Tab-separated table of N, CA, C and O in Angstrom:
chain	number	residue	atom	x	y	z
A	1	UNK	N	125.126	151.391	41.642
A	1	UNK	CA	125.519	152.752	41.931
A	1	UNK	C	124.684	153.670	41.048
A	1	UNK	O	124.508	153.457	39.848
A	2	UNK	N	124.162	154.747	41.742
A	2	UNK	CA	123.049	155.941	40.648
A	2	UNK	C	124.493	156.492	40.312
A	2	UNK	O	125.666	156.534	40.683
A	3	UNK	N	123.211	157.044	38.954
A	3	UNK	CA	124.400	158.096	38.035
A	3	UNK	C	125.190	159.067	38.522
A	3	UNK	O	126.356	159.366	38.265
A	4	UNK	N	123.921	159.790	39.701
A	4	UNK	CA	124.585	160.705	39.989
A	4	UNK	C	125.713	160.746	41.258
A	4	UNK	O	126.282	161.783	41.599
A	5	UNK	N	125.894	159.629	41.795
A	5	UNK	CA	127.038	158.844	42.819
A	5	UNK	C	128.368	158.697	41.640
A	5	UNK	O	129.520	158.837	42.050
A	6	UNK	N	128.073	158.378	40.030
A	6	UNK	CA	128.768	157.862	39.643
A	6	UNK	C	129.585	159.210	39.489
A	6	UNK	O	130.732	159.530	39.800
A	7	UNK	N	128.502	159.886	38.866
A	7	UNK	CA	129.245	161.282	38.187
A	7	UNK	C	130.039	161.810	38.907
A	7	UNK	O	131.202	161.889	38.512
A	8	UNK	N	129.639	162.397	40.323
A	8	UNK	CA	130.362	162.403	41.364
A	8	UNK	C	131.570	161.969	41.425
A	8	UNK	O	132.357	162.813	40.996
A	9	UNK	N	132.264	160.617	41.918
A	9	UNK	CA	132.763	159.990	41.941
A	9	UNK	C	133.621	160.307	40.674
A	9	UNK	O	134.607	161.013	40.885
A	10	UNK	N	133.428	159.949	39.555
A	10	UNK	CA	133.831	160.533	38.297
A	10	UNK	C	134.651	162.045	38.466
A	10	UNK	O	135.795	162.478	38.326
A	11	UNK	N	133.685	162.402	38.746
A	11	UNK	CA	134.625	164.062	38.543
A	11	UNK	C	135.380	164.223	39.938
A	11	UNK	O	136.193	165.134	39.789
A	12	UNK	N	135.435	163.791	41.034
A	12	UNK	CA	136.339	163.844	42.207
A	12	UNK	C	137.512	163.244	41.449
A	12	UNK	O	138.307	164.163	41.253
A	13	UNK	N	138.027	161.964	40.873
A	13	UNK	CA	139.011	161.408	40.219
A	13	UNK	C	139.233	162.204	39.193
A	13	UNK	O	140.089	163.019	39.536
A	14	UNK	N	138.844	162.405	37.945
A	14	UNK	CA	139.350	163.307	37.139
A	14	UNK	C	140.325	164.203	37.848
A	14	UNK	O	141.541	164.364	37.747
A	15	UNK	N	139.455	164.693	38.543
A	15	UNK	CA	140.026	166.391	39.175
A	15	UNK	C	141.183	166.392	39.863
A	15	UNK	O	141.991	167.317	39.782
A	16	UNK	N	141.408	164.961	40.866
A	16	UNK	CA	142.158	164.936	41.825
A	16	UNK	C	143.440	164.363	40.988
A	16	UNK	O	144.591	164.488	41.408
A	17	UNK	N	143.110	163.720	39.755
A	17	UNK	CA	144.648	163.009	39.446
A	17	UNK	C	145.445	163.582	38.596
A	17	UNK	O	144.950	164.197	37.652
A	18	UNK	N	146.920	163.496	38.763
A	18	UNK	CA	147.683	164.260	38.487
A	18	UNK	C	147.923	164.112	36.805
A	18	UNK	O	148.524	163.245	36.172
A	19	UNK	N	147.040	165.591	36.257
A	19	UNK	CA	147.162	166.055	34.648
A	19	UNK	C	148.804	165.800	34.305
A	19	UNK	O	149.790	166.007	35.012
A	20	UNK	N	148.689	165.268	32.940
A	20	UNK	CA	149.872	165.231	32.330
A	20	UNK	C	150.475	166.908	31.984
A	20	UNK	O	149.809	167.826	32.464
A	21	UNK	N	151.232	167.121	31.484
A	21	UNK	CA	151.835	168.450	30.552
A	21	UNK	C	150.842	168.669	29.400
A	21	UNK	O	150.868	169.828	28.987
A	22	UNK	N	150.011	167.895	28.804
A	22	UNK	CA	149.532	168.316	27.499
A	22	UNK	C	147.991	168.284	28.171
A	22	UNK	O	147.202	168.451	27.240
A	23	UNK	N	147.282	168.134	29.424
A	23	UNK	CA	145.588	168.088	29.676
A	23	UNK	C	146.183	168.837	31.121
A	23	UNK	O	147.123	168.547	31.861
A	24	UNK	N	145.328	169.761	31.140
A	24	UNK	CA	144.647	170.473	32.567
A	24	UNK	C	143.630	170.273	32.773
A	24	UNK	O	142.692	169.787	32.141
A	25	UNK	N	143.854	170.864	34.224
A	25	UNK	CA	142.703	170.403	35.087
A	25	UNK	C	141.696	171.105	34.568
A	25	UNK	O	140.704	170.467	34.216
A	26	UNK	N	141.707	172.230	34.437
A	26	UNK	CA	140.796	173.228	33.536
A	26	UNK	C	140.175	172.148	32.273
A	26	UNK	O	139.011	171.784	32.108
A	27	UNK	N	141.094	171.887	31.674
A	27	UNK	CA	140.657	171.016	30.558
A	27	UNK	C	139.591	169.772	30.507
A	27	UNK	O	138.710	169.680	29.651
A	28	UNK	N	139.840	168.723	31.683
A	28	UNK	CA	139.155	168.037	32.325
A	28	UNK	C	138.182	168.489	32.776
A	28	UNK	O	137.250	167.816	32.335
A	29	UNK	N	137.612	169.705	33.790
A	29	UNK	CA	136.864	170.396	33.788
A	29	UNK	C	136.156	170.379	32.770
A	29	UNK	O	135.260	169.538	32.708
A	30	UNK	N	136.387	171.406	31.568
A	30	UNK	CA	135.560	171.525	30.892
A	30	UNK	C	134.812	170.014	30.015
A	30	UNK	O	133.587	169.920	29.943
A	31	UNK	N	135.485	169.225	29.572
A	31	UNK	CA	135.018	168.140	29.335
A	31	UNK	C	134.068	167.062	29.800
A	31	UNK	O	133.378	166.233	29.206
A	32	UNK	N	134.288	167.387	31.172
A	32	UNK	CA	133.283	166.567	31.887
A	32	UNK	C	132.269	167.813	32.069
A	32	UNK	O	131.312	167.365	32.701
A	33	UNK	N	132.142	168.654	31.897
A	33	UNK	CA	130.935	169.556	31.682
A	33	UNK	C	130.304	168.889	30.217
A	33	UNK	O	129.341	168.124	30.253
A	34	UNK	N	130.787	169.171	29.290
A	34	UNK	CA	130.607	168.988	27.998
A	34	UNK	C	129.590	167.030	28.479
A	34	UNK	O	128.376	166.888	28.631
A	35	UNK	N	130.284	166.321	28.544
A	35	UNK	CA	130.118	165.075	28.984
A	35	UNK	C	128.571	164.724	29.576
A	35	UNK	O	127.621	164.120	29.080
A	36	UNK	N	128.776	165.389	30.865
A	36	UNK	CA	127.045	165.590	31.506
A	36	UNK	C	126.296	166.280	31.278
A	36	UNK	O	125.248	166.202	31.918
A	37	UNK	N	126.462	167.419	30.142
A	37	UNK	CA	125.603	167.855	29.490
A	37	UNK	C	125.365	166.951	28.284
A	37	UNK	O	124.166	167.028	28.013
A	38	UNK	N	125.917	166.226	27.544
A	38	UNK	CA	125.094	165.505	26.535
A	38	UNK	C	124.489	164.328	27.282
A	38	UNK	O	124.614	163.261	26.681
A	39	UNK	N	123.794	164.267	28.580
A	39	UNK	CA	122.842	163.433	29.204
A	39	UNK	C	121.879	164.335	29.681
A	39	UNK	O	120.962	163.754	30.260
A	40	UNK	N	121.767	165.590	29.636
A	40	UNK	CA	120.649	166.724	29.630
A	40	UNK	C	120.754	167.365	30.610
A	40	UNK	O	119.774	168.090	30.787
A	41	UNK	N	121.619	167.452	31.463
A	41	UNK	CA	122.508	167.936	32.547
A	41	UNK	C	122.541	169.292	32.548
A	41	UNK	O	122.741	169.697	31.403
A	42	UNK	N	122.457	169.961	33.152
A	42	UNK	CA	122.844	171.581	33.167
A	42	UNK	C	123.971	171.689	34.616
A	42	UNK	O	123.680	171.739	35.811
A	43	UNK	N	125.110	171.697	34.044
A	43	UNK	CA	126.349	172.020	34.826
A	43	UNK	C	126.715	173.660	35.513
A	43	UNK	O	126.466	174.694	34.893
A	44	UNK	N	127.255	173.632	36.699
A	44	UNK	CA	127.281	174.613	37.217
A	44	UNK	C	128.447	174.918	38.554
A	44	UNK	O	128.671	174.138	39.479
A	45	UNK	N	128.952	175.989	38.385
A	45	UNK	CA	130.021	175.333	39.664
A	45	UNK	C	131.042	176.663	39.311
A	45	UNK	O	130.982	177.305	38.262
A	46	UNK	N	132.029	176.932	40.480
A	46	UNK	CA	132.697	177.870	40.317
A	46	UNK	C	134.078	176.907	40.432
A	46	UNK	O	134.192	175.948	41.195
A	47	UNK	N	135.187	177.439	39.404
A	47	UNK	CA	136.474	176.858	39.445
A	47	UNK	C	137.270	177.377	39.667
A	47	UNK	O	137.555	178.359	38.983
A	48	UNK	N	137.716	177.157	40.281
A	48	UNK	CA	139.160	178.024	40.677
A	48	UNK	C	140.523	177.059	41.196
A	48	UNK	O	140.475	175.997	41.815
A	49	UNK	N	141.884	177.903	40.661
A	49	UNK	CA	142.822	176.935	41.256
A	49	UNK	C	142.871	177.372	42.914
A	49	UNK	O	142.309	178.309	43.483
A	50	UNK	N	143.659	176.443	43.384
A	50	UNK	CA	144.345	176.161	45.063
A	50	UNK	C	145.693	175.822	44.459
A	50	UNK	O	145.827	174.623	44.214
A	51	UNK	N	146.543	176.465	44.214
A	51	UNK	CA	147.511	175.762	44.114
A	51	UNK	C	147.804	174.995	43.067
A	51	UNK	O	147.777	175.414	41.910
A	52	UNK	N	148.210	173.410	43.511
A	52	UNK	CA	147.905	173.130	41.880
A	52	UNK	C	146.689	171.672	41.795
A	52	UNK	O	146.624	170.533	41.332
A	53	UNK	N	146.074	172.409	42.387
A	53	UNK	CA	144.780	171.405	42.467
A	53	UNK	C	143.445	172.403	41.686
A	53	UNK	O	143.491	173.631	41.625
A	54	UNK	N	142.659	171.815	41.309
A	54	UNK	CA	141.383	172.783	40.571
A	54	UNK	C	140.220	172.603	41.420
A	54	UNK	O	139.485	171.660	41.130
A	55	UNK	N	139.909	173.339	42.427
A	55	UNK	CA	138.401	172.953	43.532
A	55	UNK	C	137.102	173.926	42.517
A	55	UNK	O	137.161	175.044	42.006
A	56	UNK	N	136.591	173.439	42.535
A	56	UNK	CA	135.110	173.788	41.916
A	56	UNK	C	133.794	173.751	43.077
A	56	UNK	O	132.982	172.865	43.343
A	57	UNK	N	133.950	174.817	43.496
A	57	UNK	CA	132.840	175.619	44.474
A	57	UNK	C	131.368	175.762	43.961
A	57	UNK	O	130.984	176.239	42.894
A	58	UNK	N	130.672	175.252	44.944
A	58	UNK	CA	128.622	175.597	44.073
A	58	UNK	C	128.940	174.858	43.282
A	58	UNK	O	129.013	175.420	42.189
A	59	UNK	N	129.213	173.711	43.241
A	59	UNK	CA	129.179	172.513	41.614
A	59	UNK	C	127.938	172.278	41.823
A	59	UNK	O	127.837	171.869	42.980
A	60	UNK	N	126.547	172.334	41.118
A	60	UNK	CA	124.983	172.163	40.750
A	60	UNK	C	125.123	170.935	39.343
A	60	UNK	O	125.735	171.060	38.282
A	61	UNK	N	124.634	170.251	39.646
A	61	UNK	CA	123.706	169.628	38.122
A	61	UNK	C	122.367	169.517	38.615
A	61	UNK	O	122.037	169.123	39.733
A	62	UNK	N	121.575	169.926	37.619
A	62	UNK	CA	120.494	169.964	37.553
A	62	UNK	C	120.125	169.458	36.256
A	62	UNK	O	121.005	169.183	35.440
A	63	UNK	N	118.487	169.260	35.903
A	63	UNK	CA	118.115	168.295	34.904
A	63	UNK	C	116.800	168.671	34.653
A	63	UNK	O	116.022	168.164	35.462
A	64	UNK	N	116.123	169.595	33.563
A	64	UNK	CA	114.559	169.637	33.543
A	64	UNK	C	113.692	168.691	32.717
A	64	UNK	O	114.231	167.921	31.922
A	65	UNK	N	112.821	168.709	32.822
A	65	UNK	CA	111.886	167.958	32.673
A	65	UNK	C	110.991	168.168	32.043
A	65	UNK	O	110.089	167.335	31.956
């Protein structure tokens, strides 16, 4: 599996599973930003709640060279 299938994959689960009382989705969010940026990642994406789900619109990683 490429990284970027993984990452993917990765952040669909994060996002989708149900946060305890003490981690949000927001929170998760930001972490897995934090996360693929220390692999040289430049994260990008609009977040917003639905309810009580967190959809992240225009999600970009990009990577220079």
């Amino acid at each position: 599996m490429s990284f970027h299938k993984f990452a993917w994959s990765a952040a669909i689960l994060a996002l989708a599973t149900p946060a305890s009382a003490d981690l949000t989705a927001e929170d998760v969010w930001n972490d897995w930003q934090a996360y693929i940026a220390g692999f040289g990642y430049t994260v990008t994406g609009e977040p917003r709640r639905d309810g009580p789900t967190l959809r992240v619109d225009d999600l970009e990683l990009t990577m220079g060279f």
